[in-house]
CSV table of C-alpha atoms in Angstrom, one decimal:
chain,number,residue,atom,x,y,z
H,1,MET,CA,5.0,-2.9,23.9
H,2,GLY,CA,1.7,-4.1,25.3
H,3,THR,CA,0.1,-0.8,25.3
H,4,ALA,CA,1.2,0.1,21.6
H,5,PHE,CA,-2.3,-0.5,20.3
H,6,TRP,CA,-3.6,2.4,22.7
H,7,SER,CA,-1.8,4.8,20.5
H,8,SER,CA,-3.3,3.4,17.4
H,9,GLY,CA,-6.6,3.3,18.7
H,10,VAL,CA,-6.2,7.0,19.4
H,11,LEU,CA,-4.9,7.7,16.0
H,12,PHE,CA,-7.6,5.7,14.3
H,13,ALA,CA,-10.4,7.4,16.3
H,14,ALA,CA,-9.1,11.0,15.7
H,15,HIS,CA,-8.8,10.4,12.1
H,16,ARG,CA,-12.2,8.9,11.7
H,17,LEU,CA,-13.8,11.7,13.8
H,18,SER,CA,-12.2,14.2,11.3
H,19,VAL,CA,-10.3,15.9,14.3
H,20,PHE,CA,-7.4,16.9,12.1
H,21,ASP,CA,-9.7,18.4,9.4
H,22,VAL,CA,-11.5,20.4,12.0
H,23,LEU,CA,-8.3,21.6,13.6
H,24,GLU,CA,-6.6,22.5,10.2
H,25,ALA,CA,-9.5,25.1,9.8
H,26,ARG,CA,-8.8,26.8,12.9
H,27,PRO,CA,-7.5,26.1,16.4
H,28,GLN,CA,-10.3,24.6,18.8
H,29,SER,CA,-10.9,24.2,22.5
H,30,GLY,CA,-12.2,20.9,23.8
H,31,SER,CA,-15.7,22.3,23.8
H,32,ASP,CA,-15.4,23.6,20.3
H,33,LEU,CA,-14.2,20.3,19.1
H,34,ALA,CA,-17.0,18.4,20.9
H,35,ARG,CA,-19.5,20.5,19.0
H,36,ALA,CA,-17.8,20.1,15.6
H,37,CYS,CA,-17.2,16.4,15.9
H,38,GLY,CA,-20.1,15.4,17.9
H,39,LEU,CA,-18.3,14.3,20.9
H,40,THR,CA,-19.0,14.8,24.6
H,41,PRO,CA,-17.0,17.5,26.1
H,42,ALA,CA,-15.2,15.2,28.4
H,43,GLY,CA,-14.4,12.8,25.6
H,44,ALA,CA,-13.1,15.7,23.4
H,45,GLU,CA,-10.8,16.9,26.1
H,46,LYS,CA,-9.5,13.3,26.6
H,47,LEU,CA,-9.0,12.9,22.9
H,48,LEU,CA,-7.1,16.0,22.5
H,49,ALA,CA,-4.9,15.5,25.5
H,50,ALA,CA,-4.0,11.9,24.0
H,51,CYS,CA,-3.3,13.2,20.7
H,52,ALA,CA,-1.1,16.0,22.2
H,53,SER,CA,0.8,13.2,24.1
H,54,LEU,CA,1.4,11.6,20.7
H,55,GLY,CA,2.7,14.7,19.0
H,56,LEU,CA,-0.3,14.7,16.8
H,57,VAL,CA,-1.7,18.1,18.1
H,58,ILE,CA,-0.3,21.2,20.0
H,59,GLU,CA,-2.0,23.1,22.9
H,60,ASP,CA,-1.3,26.7,23.3
H,61,GLU,CA,-1.4,28.8,26.6
H,62,SER,CA,-5.1,29.6,26.2
H,63,GLY,CA,-6.2,25.9,25.9
H,64,GLN,CA,-6.6,25.8,22.3
H,65,TYR,CA,-5.4,23.1,20.1
H,66,ARG,CA,-4.0,23.1,16.6
H,67,ASN,CA,-2.5,20.3,14.4
H,68,SER,CA,1.1,19.5,14.7
H,69,PRO,CA,3.2,19.9,11.5
H,70,LEU,CA,3.1,16.0,11.3
H,71,ALA,CA,-0.6,16.0,11.3
H,72,THR,CA,-1.0,18.7,8.7
H,73,THR,CA,1.3,16.9,6.4
H,74,PHE,CA,-0.2,13.4,6.7
H,75,LEU,CA,-3.7,13.5,8.3
H,76,VAL,CA,-5.5,16.4,6.7
H,77,ARG,CA,-7.9,15.4,3.6
H,78,GLY,CA,-6.8,17.0,0.5
H,79,LYS,CA,-3.1,17.5,1.5
H,80,PRO,CA,-0.6,16.2,-1.1
H,81,ALA,CA,0.9,13.6,1.4
H,82,TYR,CA,-2.3,12.5,3.0
H,83,GLN,CA,-2.2,9.1,4.4
H,84,GLY,CA,-5.8,8.7,5.6
H,85,HIS,CA,-6.7,5.8,3.3
H,86,LEU,CA,-3.7,3.8,4.7
H,87,LEU,CA,-4.8,4.5,8.3
H,88,ALA,CA,-8.2,3.2,7.2
H,89,TYR,CA,-6.6,0.0,5.9
H,90,PHE,CA,-4.7,-0.5,9.1
H,91,ALA,CA,-7.9,0.2,11.2
H,92,ASP,CA,-9.6,-2.7,9.1
H,93,LEU,CA,-6.9,-5.0,10.5
H,94,TRP,CA,-7.7,-4.2,14.1
H,95,ALA,CA,-10.0,-7.0,14.5
H,96,ARG,CA,-7.6,-9.5,12.7
H,97,PHE,CA,-4.7,-8.8,15.0
H,98,GLY,CA,-7.1,-9.0,17.9
H,99,GLU,CA,-7.9,-12.5,17.1
H,100,LEU,CA,-4.4,-13.5,15.8
H,101,GLU,CA,-4.1,-16.5,18.0
H,102,HIS,CA,-7.2,-17.9,16.2
H,103,LEU,CA,-5.6,-17.1,12.9
H,104,LEU,CA,-2.3,-18.8,13.7
H,105,ARG,CA,-4.0,-22.1,15.0
H,106,THR,CA,-6.4,-22.4,12.2
H,107,GLY,CA,-5.3,-20.4,9.3
H,108,GLU,CA,-8.7,-18.6,9.3
H,109,ILE,CA,-10.0,-15.2,10.3
H,110,GLY,CA,-11.4,-15.2,13.9
H,111,PRO,CA,-15.3,-15.3,14.7
H,112,ARG,CA,-15.5,-11.7,15.4
H,113,GLU,CA,-14.0,-10.6,12.1
H,114,MET,CA,-16.0,-13.0,10.2
H,115,ALA,CA,-19.1,-11.9,11.9
H,116,PHE,CA,-18.3,-8.3,11.1
H,117,ASP,CA,-17.8,-9.2,7.4
H,118,LEU,CA,-21.1,-11.0,7.3
H,119,VAL,CA,-23.1,-8.0,8.4
H,120,ARG,CA,-21.1,-5.3,6.9
H,121,PRO,CA,-23.2,-3.5,4.3
H,122,ASN,CA,-22.1,-3.7,0.7
H,123,ASP,CA,-21.4,0.0,0.5
H,124,GLU,CA,-19.0,-0.2,3.5
H,125,ARG,CA,-17.5,-3.2,1.9
H,126,GLN,CA,-16.9,-1.4,-1.3
H,127,ALA,CA,-15.6,1.7,0.6
H,128,ALA,CA,-13.0,-0.5,2.4
H,129,GLU,CA,-11.7,-2.1,-0.9
H,130,ARG,CA,-11.3,1.4,-2.3
H,131,ALA,CA,-9.6,2.6,0.7
H,132,TRP,CA,-7.1,-0.2,0.3
H,133,VAL,CA,-6.4,0.7,-3.3
H,134,LEU,CA,-5.9,4.4,-2.3
H,135,ALA,CA,-3.8,3.3,0.6
H,136,MET,CA,-1.5,1.5,-1.8
H,137,HIS,CA,-1.3,4.8,-4.1
H,138,GLU,CA,-0.5,6.8,-0.9
H,139,ILE,CA,2.4,4.7,-0.2
H,140,ALA,CA,3.7,5.0,-3.7
H,141,LEU,CA,3.3,8.9,-3.7
H,142,GLY,CA,5.0,8.7,-0.2
H,143,GLY,CA,8.3,7.8,-1.8
H,144,GLN,CA,7.9,4.2,-2.7
H,145,ALA,CA,7.7,5.1,-6.4
H,146,GLU,CA,10.6,7.3,-6.3
H,147,ALA,CA,12.6,4.7,-4.7
H,148,LEU,CA,11.7,2.3,-7.3
H,149,CYS,CA,12.4,4.7,-10.1
H,150,ARG,CA,15.9,5.3,-8.8
H,151,ALA,CA,16.6,1.6,-8.5
H,152,VAL,CA,15.9,0.5,-12.1
H,153,ASP,CA,16.7,1.7,-15.5
H,154,LEU,CA,14.1,1.5,-18.2
H,155,SER,CA,15.9,3.2,-20.8
H,156,GLY,CA,15.1,1.9,-24.3
H,157,TYR,CA,12.1,-0.1,-23.2
H,158,THR,CA,8.7,0.9,-24.7
H,159,ARG,CA,5.9,-1.2,-23.2
H,160,LEU,CA,5.3,-2.0,-19.5
H,161,LEU,CA,2.7,-4.4,-17.9
H,162,ASP,CA,1.9,-3.7,-14.3
H,163,VAL,CA,0.6,-7.0,-13.0
H,164,SER,CA,-2.0,-6.7,-10.2
H,165,GLY,CA,-1.1,-3.0,-10.6
H,166,GLY,CA,-3.8,-1.3,-8.2
H,167,ALA,CA,-4.3,2.3,-8.5
H,168,GLY,CA,-1.6,2.4,-11.4
H,169,SER,CA,0.8,4.4,-9.3
H,170,TYR,CA,4.0,2.9,-10.5
H,171,ALA,CA,3.0,2.7,-14.1
H,172,LEU,CA,2.2,6.3,-14.1
H,173,ARG,CA,5.4,7.3,-12.2
H,174,PHE,CA,7.3,5.2,-15.0
H,175,ALA,CA,5.5,6.7,-17.8
H,176,GLU,CA,6.3,10.1,-16.4
H,177,GLN,CA,10.0,9.2,-16.1
H,178,TYR,CA,10.3,7.7,-19.6
H,179,PRO,CA,8.4,9.7,-22.3
H,180,GLY,CA,8.8,6.7,-24.8
H,181,LEU,CA,7.1,4.2,-22.6
H,182,THR,CA,3.5,3.0,-22.7
H,183,ALA,CA,2.1,1.2,-19.7
H,184,GLU,CA,-0.9,-1.1,-19.0
H,185,VAL,CA,-2.3,-1.7,-15.5
H,186,PHE,CA,-3.8,-5.1,-15.1
H,187,ASP,CA,-6.0,-5.9,-12.2
H,188,LEU,CA,-9.6,-6.8,-11.3
H,189,PRO,CA,-12.5,-4.7,-12.9
H,190,GLU,CA,-13.3,-2.9,-9.7
H,191,VAL,CA,-9.7,-2.1,-9.1
H,192,VAL,CA,-8.7,-0.8,-12.5
H,193,ALA,CA,-11.9,1.4,-12.5
H,194,ILE,CA,-10.2,3.3,-9.6
H,195,ALA,CA,-6.9,3.3,-11.6
H,196,ASP,CA,-8.6,4.7,-14.5
H,197,GLU,CA,-9.9,7.6,-12.4
H,198,LEU,CA,-6.3,8.6,-11.4
H,199,ILE,CA,-5.0,7.9,-14.9
H,200,GLN,CA,-7.4,10.4,-16.4
H,201,GLN,CA,-6.3,13.1,-14.1
H,202,SER,CA,-2.7,12.4,-15.0
H,203,ALA,CA,-0.5,14.4,-17.7
H,204,VAL,CA,0.4,11.0,-19.2
H,205,ARG,CA,-3.0,9.6,-19.6
H,206,ASP,CA,-2.6,9.0,-23.2
H,207,ARG,CA,0.2,6.5,-22.6
H,208,VAL,CA,-1.4,4.4,-19.6
H,209,ARG,CA,-4.4,2.4,-20.0
H,210,VAL,CA,-6.1,-0.4,-18.0
H,211,ARG,CA,-7.1,-4.1,-18.5
H,212,SER,CA,-9.2,-6.2,-16.3
H,213,GLY,CA,-8.6,-9.7,-15.3
H,214,ASP,CA,-7.6,-12.1,-12.5
H,215,PHE,CA,-3.7,-12.0,-12.7
H,216,VAL,CA,-3.3,-15.6,-11.1
H,217,ASN,CA,-5.4,-17.3,-13.8
H,218,ALA,CA,-5.6,-15.1,-16.9
H,219,ASP,CA,-2.9,-14.9,-19.6
H,220,TYR,CA,-1.0,-11.6,-19.7
H,221,GLY,CA,-0.6,-11.4,-23.5
H,222,TYR,CA,2.6,-10.9,-25.4
H,223,GLY,CA,5.1,-8.3,-26.7
H,224,TYR,CA,5.9,-6.5,-23.3
H,225,ASP,CA,9.5,-5.1,-22.5
H,226,VAL,CA,8.8,-4.9,-18.8
H,227,VAL,CA,6.6,-6.8,-16.5
H,228,LEU,CA,6.3,-5.2,-13.0
H,229,LEU,CA,5.3,-7.2,-9.9
H,230,SER,CA,5.0,-4.7,-7.1
H,231,GLY,CA,3.8,-6.3,-3.9
H,232,VAL,CA,2.3,-9.2,-5.5
H,233,LEU,CA,4.2,-12.4,-4.6
H,234,HIS,CA,4.1,-11.9,-0.8
H,235,GLY,CA,0.5,-12.7,-1.1
H,236,LEU,CA,1.0,-15.9,-2.8
H,237,GLY,CA,2.4,-19.4,-2.2
H,238,GLU,CA,5.1,-21.1,-4.2
H,239,ARG,CA,2.9,-22.7,-6.7
H,240,HIS,CA,1.1,-19.5,-7.7
H,241,ILE,CA,4.3,-17.4,-7.5
H,242,LEU,CA,6.0,-19.8,-10.1
H,243,ARG,CA,2.8,-19.5,-12.3
H,244,VAL,CA,2.9,-15.7,-12.2
H,245,LEU,CA,6.5,-15.6,-13.0
H,246,LYS,CA,6.3,-18.0,-15.8
H,247,LYS,CA,3.3,-16.0,-17.2
H,248,SER,CA,5.4,-13.0,-16.9
H,249,TYR,CA,8.3,-14.6,-18.8
H,250,ALA,CA,5.9,-15.6,-21.6
H,251,ALA,CA,4.6,-12.0,-21.8
H,252,LEU,CA,8.2,-10.6,-22.4
H,253,ASN,CA,10.0,-10.0,-25.6
H,254,PRO,CA,13.6,-11.3,-25.7
H,255,GLY,CA,15.8,-9.0,-23.7
H,256,GLY,CA,12.8,-7.9,-21.6
H,257,CYS,CA,12.8,-7.7,-17.9
H,258,VAL,CA,10.7,-8.6,-14.9
H,259,ILE,CA,11.0,-6.3,-11.9
H,260,VAL,CA,9.8,-7.7,-8.5
H,261,GLN,CA,9.3,-5.1,-5.6
H,262,GLU,CA,8.7,-6.7,-2.2
H,263,MET,CA,9.1,-6.3,1.5
H,264,THR,CA,11.5,-9.0,3.0
H,265,PRO,CA,12.8,-10.2,6.3
H,266,ASP,CA,16.3,-9.3,5.2
H,267,ALA,CA,15.3,-5.5,4.8
H,268,PRO,CA,18.4,-3.1,5.0
H,269,SER,CA,17.0,-1.7,8.2
H,270,PRO,CA,15.8,-3.1,11.5
H,271,ALA,CA,12.6,-1.3,11.4
H,272,ALA,CA,11.8,-2.4,7.8
H,273,ALA,CA,12.7,-6.0,8.7
H,274,GLN,CA,10.5,-5.7,11.9
H,275,PHE,CA,7.5,-4.4,9.6
H,276,ALA,CA,7.9,-7.3,7.2
H,277,ALA,CA,7.8,-9.9,10.0
H,278,LEU,CA,4.8,-8.3,11.5
H,279,PHE,CA,3.0,-7.7,8.2
H,280,SER,CA,3.4,-11.5,7.5
H,281,LEU,CA,1.2,-12.3,10.4
H,282,ASN,CA,-1.8,-10.5,8.7
H,283,MET,CA,-1.7,-12.8,5.7
H,284,MET,CA,-3.8,-16.0,5.4
H,285,SER,CA,-1.7,-17.2,2.5
H,286,GLY,CA,1.8,-16.3,1.2
H,287,ALA,CA,4.5,-14.8,3.3
H,288,THR,CA,7.4,-12.3,3.3
H,289,TYR,CA,10.0,-14.0,1.5
H,290,SER,CA,13.6,-13.4,1.4
H,291,ALA,CA,15.2,-11.6,-1.6
H,292,GLU,CA,17.5,-14.7,-2.1
H,293,GLN,CA,14.4,-17.0,-2.3
H,294,LEU,CA,12.6,-14.5,-4.7
H,295,ALA,CA,15.7,-14.5,-6.9
H,296,LEU,CA,15.6,-18.3,-6.9
H,297,TRP,CA,12.1,-18.4,-8.3
H,298,LEU,CA,13.0,-16.0,-11.0
H,299,ASN,CA,15.9,-18.2,-12.0
H,300,GLN,CA,13.5,-21.3,-11.9
H,301,SER,CA,11.1,-19.5,-14.2
H,302,GLY,CA,13.8,-19.0,-16.7
H,303,PHE,CA,15.2,-15.4,-16.1
H,304,LEU,CA,18.8,-14.6,-16.2
H,305,ARG,CA,21.1,-11.7,-15.0
H,306,ILE,CA,19.1,-11.5,-12.0
H,307,THR,CA,20.0,-8.6,-9.6
H,308,VAL,CA,19.0,-7.8,-5.9
H,309,THR,CA,18.8,-4.1,-5.0
H,310,PRO,CA,17.9,-3.1,-1.4
H,311,LEU,CA,15.7,0.1,-1.2
H,312,GLU,CA,17.3,2.0,1.6
H,313,GLN,CA,15.0,4.9,1.9
H,314,ALA,CA,11.5,3.3,0.9
H,315,CYS,CA,8.7,3.4,3.2
H,316,TRP,CA,6.9,-0.1,2.6
H,317,PHE,CA,8.8,-2.4,0.1
H,318,ASP,CA,12.6,-2.8,0.9
H,319,HIS,CA,14.0,-4.8,-2.0
H,320,VAL,CA,13.8,-5.0,-5.9
H,321,ILE,CA,14.7,-8.2,-7.5
H,322,SER,CA,14.9,-8.2,-11.4
H,323,GLY,CA,15.6,-10.5,-14.1
H,324,HIS,CA,15.9,-10.7,-17.8
H,325,LYS,CA,14.6,-12.9,-20.5
H,326,PRO,CA,17.3,-14.2,-22.8
C-alpha cells in the first residue's frame, strides 16, 4: 500500500509524455521512444519497463514495445473510451494528497499546493478546469450514464433541469433515451460553454440547452418535471444541501421528481465503498453521505415516495436516491 503512488506516478508521467499515443502509431524501442517523446534513452527504457510491469505496454521478442489492449482502449487520445482528462484530474490531486495531514489538521490546502496555485498561469488554470469538466464527461460515457438511465424511468416527463450539470452528459443521454424530453444544463458560465460545445455535436442538440448561474445561490426557475442532482451534494454541507433540495422542490411541477446520484460509504461493492471513503479526503467541504442520510434530507425538503437504488455496475457514483413532489 505504501508504494501505490509509484504506479500512479508512472501512469501520470507516461500519459503526459504521450507515450501511449506514440506507441499506438507503431511499436517503438526505448531509443525510438526517447526521440519521439523528448526523453533520455535511459529514462525511456525505465519508463517502458515500468509500464510493462503495470500491464500498460507489451514488449515483443525484438525489444519493441506496443500498447496493451487496456492502454489502447483508455489512454490513447481520440479513442471513444479515452480517460485522459480523468487522469489529468487525478494528477492535479497529487499535491493535495501529499499534504493530506495539513488538510486534515487545518481544513485548508497545504502550502505546496497553495504556492503552485498562486504561480500557475491563467491558461494552465483554465486548462485544468476544462480537464475536470471533460473528466466527468468521460466517467459518464464510461458507463455511469447508462447505469443511471437503467435505474430511473422518465417516461411521460417532458422537462428536465440538470443542476450543476457540467458537460451535460446526463442531460444528453436522457434526451437520447426519451424523444419527448427537453433538458437544460445549469452551471457556471465557463462550464456551460464546454457543455454547449458537446451539445452542438449531438443528435439531440435541438432539445438540450444551457443556462449559466451559481446553483447554490441562484433560483432554478419553475415548471420542470425532473431535477437531476448528479454528483452535486457530496461537495456541500447540510445547510447548502437543504437549500439546493428546497429550490429543486420549488422548481418542480406537482408529481415531478428529483434524482440524486451520489457516491456513498454504503456502496454495494467493497471497491466502491473504499473509493468513496478515499475521495472524501480530497474535499475541503462536504462529505460522502450515506444513502439513508440523503433520503432523510429529501424527506425534510418535502419529497415523498423516496426510493434508494444501488448501482451495481456503475464506475463512479453508486446510488440513486429519488423523491417526488406531491
